[in-house]
Coordinates of C-alpha atoms and ligand atoms in Angstrom, one line a residue:
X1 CA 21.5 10.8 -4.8
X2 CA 18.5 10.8 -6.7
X3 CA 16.0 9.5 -4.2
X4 CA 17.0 11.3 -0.9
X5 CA 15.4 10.7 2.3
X6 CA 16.6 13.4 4.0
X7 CA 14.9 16.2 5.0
X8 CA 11.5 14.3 5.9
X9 CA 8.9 16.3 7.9
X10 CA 6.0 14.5 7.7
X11 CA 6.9 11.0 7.6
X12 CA 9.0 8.7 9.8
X13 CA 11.4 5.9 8.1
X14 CA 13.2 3.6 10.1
X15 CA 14.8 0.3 8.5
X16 CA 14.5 -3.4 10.9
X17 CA 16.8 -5.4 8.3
X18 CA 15.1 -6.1 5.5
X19 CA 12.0 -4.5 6.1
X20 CA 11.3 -0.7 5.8
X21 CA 9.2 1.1 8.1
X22 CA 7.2 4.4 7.2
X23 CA 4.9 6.1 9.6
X24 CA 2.9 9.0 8.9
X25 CA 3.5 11.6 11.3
X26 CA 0.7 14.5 11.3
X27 CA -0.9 13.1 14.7
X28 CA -2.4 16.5 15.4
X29 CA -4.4 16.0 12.0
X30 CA -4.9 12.3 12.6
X31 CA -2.2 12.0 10.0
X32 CA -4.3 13.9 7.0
X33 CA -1.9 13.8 3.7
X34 CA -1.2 17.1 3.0
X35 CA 0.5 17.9 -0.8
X36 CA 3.9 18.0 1.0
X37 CA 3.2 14.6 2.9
X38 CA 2.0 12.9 0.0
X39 CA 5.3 14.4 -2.1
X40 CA 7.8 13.0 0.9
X41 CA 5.3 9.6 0.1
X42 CA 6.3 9.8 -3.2
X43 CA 10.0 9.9 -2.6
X44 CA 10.1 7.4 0.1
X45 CA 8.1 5.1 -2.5
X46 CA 11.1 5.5 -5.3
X47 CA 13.7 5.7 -2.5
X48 CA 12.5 2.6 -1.4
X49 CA 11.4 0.7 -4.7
X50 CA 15.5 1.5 -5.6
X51 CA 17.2 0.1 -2.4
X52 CA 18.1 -3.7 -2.9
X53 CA 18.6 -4.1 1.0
X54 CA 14.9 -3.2 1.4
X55 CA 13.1 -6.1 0.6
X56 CA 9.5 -5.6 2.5
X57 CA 7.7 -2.4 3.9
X58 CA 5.2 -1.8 6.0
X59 CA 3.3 1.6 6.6
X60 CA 1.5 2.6 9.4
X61 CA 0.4 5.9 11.3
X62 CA 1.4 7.6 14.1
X63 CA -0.7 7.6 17.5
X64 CA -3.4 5.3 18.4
X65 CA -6.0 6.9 16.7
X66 CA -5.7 7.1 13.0
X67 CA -3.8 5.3 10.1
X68 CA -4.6 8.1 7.8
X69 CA -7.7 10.5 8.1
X70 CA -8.0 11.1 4.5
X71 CA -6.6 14.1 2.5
X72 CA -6.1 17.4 4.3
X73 CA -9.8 18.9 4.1
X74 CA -8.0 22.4 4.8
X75 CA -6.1 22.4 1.4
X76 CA -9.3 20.3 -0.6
X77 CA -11.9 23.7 0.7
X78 CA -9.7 26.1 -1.4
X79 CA -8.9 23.9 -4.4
X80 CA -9.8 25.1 -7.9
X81 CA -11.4 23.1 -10.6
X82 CA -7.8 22.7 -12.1
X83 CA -5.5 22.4 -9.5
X84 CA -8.4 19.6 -8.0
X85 CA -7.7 17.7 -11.2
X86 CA -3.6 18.0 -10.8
X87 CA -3.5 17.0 -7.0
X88 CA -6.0 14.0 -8.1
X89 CA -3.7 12.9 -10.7
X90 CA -0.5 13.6 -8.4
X91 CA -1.9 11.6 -5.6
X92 CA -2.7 8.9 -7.9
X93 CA 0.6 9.2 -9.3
X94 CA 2.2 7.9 -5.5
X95 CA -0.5 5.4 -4.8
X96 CA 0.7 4.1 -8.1
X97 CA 4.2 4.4 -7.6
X98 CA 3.1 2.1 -3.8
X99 CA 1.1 0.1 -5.6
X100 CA 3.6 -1.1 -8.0
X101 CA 7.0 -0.8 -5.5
X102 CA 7.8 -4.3 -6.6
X103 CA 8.0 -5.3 -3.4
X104 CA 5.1 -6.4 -0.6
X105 CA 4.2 -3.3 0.6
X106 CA 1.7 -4.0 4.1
X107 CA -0.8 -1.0 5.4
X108 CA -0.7 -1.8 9.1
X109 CA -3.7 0.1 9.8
X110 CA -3.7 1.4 13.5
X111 CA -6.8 3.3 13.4
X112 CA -9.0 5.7 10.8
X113 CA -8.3 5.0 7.0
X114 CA -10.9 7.4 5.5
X115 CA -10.6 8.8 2.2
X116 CA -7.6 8.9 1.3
X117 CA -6.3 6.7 4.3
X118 CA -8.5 3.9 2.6
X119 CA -6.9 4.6 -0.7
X120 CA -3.4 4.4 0.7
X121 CA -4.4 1.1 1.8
X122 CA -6.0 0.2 -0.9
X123 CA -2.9 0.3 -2.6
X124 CA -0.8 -1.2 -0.6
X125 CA -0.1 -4.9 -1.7
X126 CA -1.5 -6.5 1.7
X127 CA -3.3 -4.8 4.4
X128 CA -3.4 -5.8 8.4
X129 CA -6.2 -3.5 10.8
X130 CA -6.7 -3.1 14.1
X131 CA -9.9 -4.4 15.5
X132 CA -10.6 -0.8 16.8
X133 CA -10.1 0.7 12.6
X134 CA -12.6 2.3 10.6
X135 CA -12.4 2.2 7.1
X136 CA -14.4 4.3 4.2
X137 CA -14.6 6.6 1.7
X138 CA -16.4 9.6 2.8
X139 CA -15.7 11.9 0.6
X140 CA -19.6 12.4 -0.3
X141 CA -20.1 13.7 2.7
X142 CA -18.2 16.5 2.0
X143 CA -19.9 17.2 -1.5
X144 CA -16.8 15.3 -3.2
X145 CA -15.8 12.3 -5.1
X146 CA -12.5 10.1 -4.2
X147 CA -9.6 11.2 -5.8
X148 CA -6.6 9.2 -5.1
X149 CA -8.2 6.1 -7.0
X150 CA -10.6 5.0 -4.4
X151 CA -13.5 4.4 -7.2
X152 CA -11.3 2.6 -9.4
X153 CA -9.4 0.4 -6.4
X154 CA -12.8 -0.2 -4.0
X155 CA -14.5 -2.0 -6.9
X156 CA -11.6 -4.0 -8.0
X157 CA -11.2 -5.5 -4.3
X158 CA -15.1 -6.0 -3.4
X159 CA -17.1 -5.6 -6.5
X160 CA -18.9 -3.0 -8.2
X161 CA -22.3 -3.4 -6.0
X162 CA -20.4 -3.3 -2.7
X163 CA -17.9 -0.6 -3.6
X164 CA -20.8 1.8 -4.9
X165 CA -22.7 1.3 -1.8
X166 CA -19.8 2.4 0.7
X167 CA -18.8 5.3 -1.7
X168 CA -22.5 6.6 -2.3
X169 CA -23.1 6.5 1.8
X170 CA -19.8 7.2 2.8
X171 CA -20.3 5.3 6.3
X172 CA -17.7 4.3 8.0
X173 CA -16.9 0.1 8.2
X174 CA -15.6 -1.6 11.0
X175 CA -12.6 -3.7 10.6
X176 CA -14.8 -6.7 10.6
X177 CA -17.0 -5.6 8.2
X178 CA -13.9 -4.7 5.9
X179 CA -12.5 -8.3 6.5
X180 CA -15.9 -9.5 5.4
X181 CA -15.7 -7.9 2.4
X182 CA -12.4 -8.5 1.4
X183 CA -11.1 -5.0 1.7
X184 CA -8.6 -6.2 4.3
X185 CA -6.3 -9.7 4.6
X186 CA -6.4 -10.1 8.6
X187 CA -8.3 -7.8 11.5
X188 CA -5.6 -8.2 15.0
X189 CA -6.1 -6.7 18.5
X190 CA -5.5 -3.1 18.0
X191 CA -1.6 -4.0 20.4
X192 CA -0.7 -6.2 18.0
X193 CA -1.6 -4.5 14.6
X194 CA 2.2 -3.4 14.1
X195 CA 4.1 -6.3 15.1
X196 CA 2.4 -8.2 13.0
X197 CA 2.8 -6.5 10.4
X198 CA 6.3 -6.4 10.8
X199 CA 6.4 -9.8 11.5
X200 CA 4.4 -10.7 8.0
X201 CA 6.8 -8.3 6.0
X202 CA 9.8 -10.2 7.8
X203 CA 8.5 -12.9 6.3
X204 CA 7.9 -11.9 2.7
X205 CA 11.6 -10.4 3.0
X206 CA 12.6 -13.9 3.2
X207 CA 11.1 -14.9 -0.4
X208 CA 12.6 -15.2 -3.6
X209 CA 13.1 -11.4 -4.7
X210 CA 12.6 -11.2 -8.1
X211 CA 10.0 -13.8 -7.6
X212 CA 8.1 -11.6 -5.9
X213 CA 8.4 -8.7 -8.3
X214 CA 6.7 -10.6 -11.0
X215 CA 3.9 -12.0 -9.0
X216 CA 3.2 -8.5 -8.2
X217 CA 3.5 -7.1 -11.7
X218 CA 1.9 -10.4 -13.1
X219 CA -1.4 -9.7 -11.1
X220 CA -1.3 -6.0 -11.2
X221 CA -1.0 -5.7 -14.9
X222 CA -2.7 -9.1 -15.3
X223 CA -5.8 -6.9 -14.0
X224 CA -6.1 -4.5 -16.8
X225 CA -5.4 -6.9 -19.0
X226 CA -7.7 -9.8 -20.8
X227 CA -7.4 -12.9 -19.3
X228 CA -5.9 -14.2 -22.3
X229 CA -2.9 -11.2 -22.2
X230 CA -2.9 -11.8 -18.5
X231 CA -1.7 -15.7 -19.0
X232 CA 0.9 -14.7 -21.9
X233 CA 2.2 -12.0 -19.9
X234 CA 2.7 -14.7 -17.1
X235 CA 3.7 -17.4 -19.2
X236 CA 6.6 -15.0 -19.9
X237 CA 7.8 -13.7 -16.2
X238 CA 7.6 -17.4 -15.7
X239 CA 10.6 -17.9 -18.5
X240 CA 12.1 -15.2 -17.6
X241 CA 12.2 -16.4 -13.9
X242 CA 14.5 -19.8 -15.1
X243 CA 16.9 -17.2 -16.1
X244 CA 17.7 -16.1 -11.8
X245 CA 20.1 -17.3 -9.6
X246 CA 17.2 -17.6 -7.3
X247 CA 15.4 -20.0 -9.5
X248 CA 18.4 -22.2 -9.0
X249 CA 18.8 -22.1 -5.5
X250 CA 14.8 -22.3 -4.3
X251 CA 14.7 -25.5 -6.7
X252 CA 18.0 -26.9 -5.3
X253 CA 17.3 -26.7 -1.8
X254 CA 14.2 -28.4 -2.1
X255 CA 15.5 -31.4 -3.7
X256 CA 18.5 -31.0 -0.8
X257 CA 16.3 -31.1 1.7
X258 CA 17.8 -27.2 3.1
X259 CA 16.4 -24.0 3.2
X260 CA 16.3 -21.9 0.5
X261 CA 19.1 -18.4 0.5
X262 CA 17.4 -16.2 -1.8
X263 CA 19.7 -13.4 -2.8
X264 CA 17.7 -11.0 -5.8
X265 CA 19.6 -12.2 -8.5
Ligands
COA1 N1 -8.0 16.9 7.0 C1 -7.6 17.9 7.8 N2 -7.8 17.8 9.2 C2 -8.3 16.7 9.7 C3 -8.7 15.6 8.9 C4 -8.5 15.8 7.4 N3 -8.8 14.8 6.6 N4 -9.2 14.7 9.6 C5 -9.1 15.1 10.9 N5 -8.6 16.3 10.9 C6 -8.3 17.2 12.1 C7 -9.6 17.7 12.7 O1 -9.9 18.9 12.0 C8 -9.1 18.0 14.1 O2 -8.4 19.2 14.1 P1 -8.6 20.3 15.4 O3 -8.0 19.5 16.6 O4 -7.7 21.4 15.0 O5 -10.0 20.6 15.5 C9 -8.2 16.9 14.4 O6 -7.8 16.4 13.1 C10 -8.8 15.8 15.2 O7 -10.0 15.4 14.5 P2 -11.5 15.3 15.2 O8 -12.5 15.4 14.1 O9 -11.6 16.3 16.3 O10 -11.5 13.8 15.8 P3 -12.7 12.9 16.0 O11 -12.2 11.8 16.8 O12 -13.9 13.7 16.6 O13 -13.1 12.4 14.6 C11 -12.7 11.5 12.3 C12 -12.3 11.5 13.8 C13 -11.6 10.7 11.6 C14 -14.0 10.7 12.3 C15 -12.9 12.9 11.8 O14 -11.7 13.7 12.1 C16 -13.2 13.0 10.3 O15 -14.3 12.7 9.9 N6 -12.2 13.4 9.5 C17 -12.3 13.6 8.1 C18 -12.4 12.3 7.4 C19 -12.6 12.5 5.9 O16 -13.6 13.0 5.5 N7 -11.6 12.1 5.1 C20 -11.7 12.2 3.7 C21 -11.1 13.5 3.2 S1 -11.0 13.5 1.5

């Protein structure tokens, strides 16, 4: 098996039908990645990406405190100049890999996502946070910049003038604030933060497979592309899209009046 998920210390993966959950597991460290969480993260993300029955997943933290608290500060103190810039690019590499699953991937975010725990969220495709969560980047505080994207991802979801003024102080935002700003889709009561996003990826499990792939692809790419690329590149998952069973089906069951089956092909 190429993609194993046996063996898993650090994270928790349990499977509700279509939907995947993974729960960081490092409560005692308010669920800090450490190089070997972020490498079971980076398994679980191909594993994952590779299993037709999983259709949605959602990721979350363990305990009531903390989503993610960022990077493990213990291993980041004794880092040299270029191992920094290899776990940067490996950590990357994951959020990457989560970022482009091909599937609606939700941060259910139960509590602290700082540093890093932002920039797992970040790329994640939809984010849900508890009313009690605090989000940030404060790696300035600790004489550092982001390295898992959060410069790159910040300003692309609130704008340059925002982004640069939560990375340069580092504070801490509530979940409102973040909601103001765009940074997350919905704030819940801190009870309900998991079921619904279970509930949401339940949902998305439920749409057109391939469908969703594209959209996915069409508006990550689409984003590094000119708008002019971004709209052929469409143009073209949109042809490509006539070609799926699914295509036939969703527009058949319309015009029968019956709810679509969508089955990934
Ligand atoms: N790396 C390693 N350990 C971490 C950690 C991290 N990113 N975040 C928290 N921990 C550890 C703490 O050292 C502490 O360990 P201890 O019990 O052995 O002392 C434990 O988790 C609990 O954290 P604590 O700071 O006591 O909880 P708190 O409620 O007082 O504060 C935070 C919570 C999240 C505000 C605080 O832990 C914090 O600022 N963490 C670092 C956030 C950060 O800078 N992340 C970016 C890293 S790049």
């Amino acid at each position: 098996m190429p993609h194993t998920l046996d063996s898993l210390e650090h994270l928790i993966v349990e499977r509700d039908g279509a939907v995947a959950i993974v729960t960081v597991n490092r409560p005692k460290v308010l669920n800090a990645l450490s190089t070997a969480s972020l490498d079971e993260l980076r398994r679980t993300a191909l594993a994952l990406k590779h299993d037709p029955a999983v259709r949605a997943v959602v990721i979350t933290g363990a305990g009531e405190k903390s989503f993610v608290a960022g990077a493990d500060i213990n291993e980041l103190s004794v880092q040299s100049p270029t191992g920094g810039r290899e776990h940067a690019l490996r950590g990357q590499h994951v959020f990457d890999l989560i970022e482009n699953m091909g599937k609606p991937v939700i941060a259910a975010i139960n509590g602290y996502a700082l540093g890093g725990g932002c920039e797992l969220a970040m790329a994640c495709t939809l984010r849900i946070a508890a009313d009690t969560a605090k989000l940030g980047q404060p790696e300035i505080n600790l004489g550092i910049v982001p390295g898992y994207a959060g410069t790159q991802r910040l300003a692309r979801l609130i704008g340059r003038g925002r982004a640069l003024e939560w990375l340069l102080s580092g504070d801490q935002m509530t979940a409102q604030e973040a909601y103001r700003l765009g940074l997350v889709n919905r704030v819940v009561a801190a009870a309900d933060v998991l079921p619904e996003s279970r509930k949401l990826a339940a949902m998305l499990a439920t749409k057109a497979p391939i469908a969703v792939r594209y959209i996915i692809e069409a508006v990550n790419k689409g984003l590094q592309m000119s708008f002019a690329d971004g709209q052929v590149f469409e143009a073209t998952l949109f042809g490509l899209v006539a070609s799926t069973e699914d295509m036939r089906e969703g527009t058949s069951a319309f015009l029968e009046k019956r709810k679509a089956e969508f089955k990934g092909r």
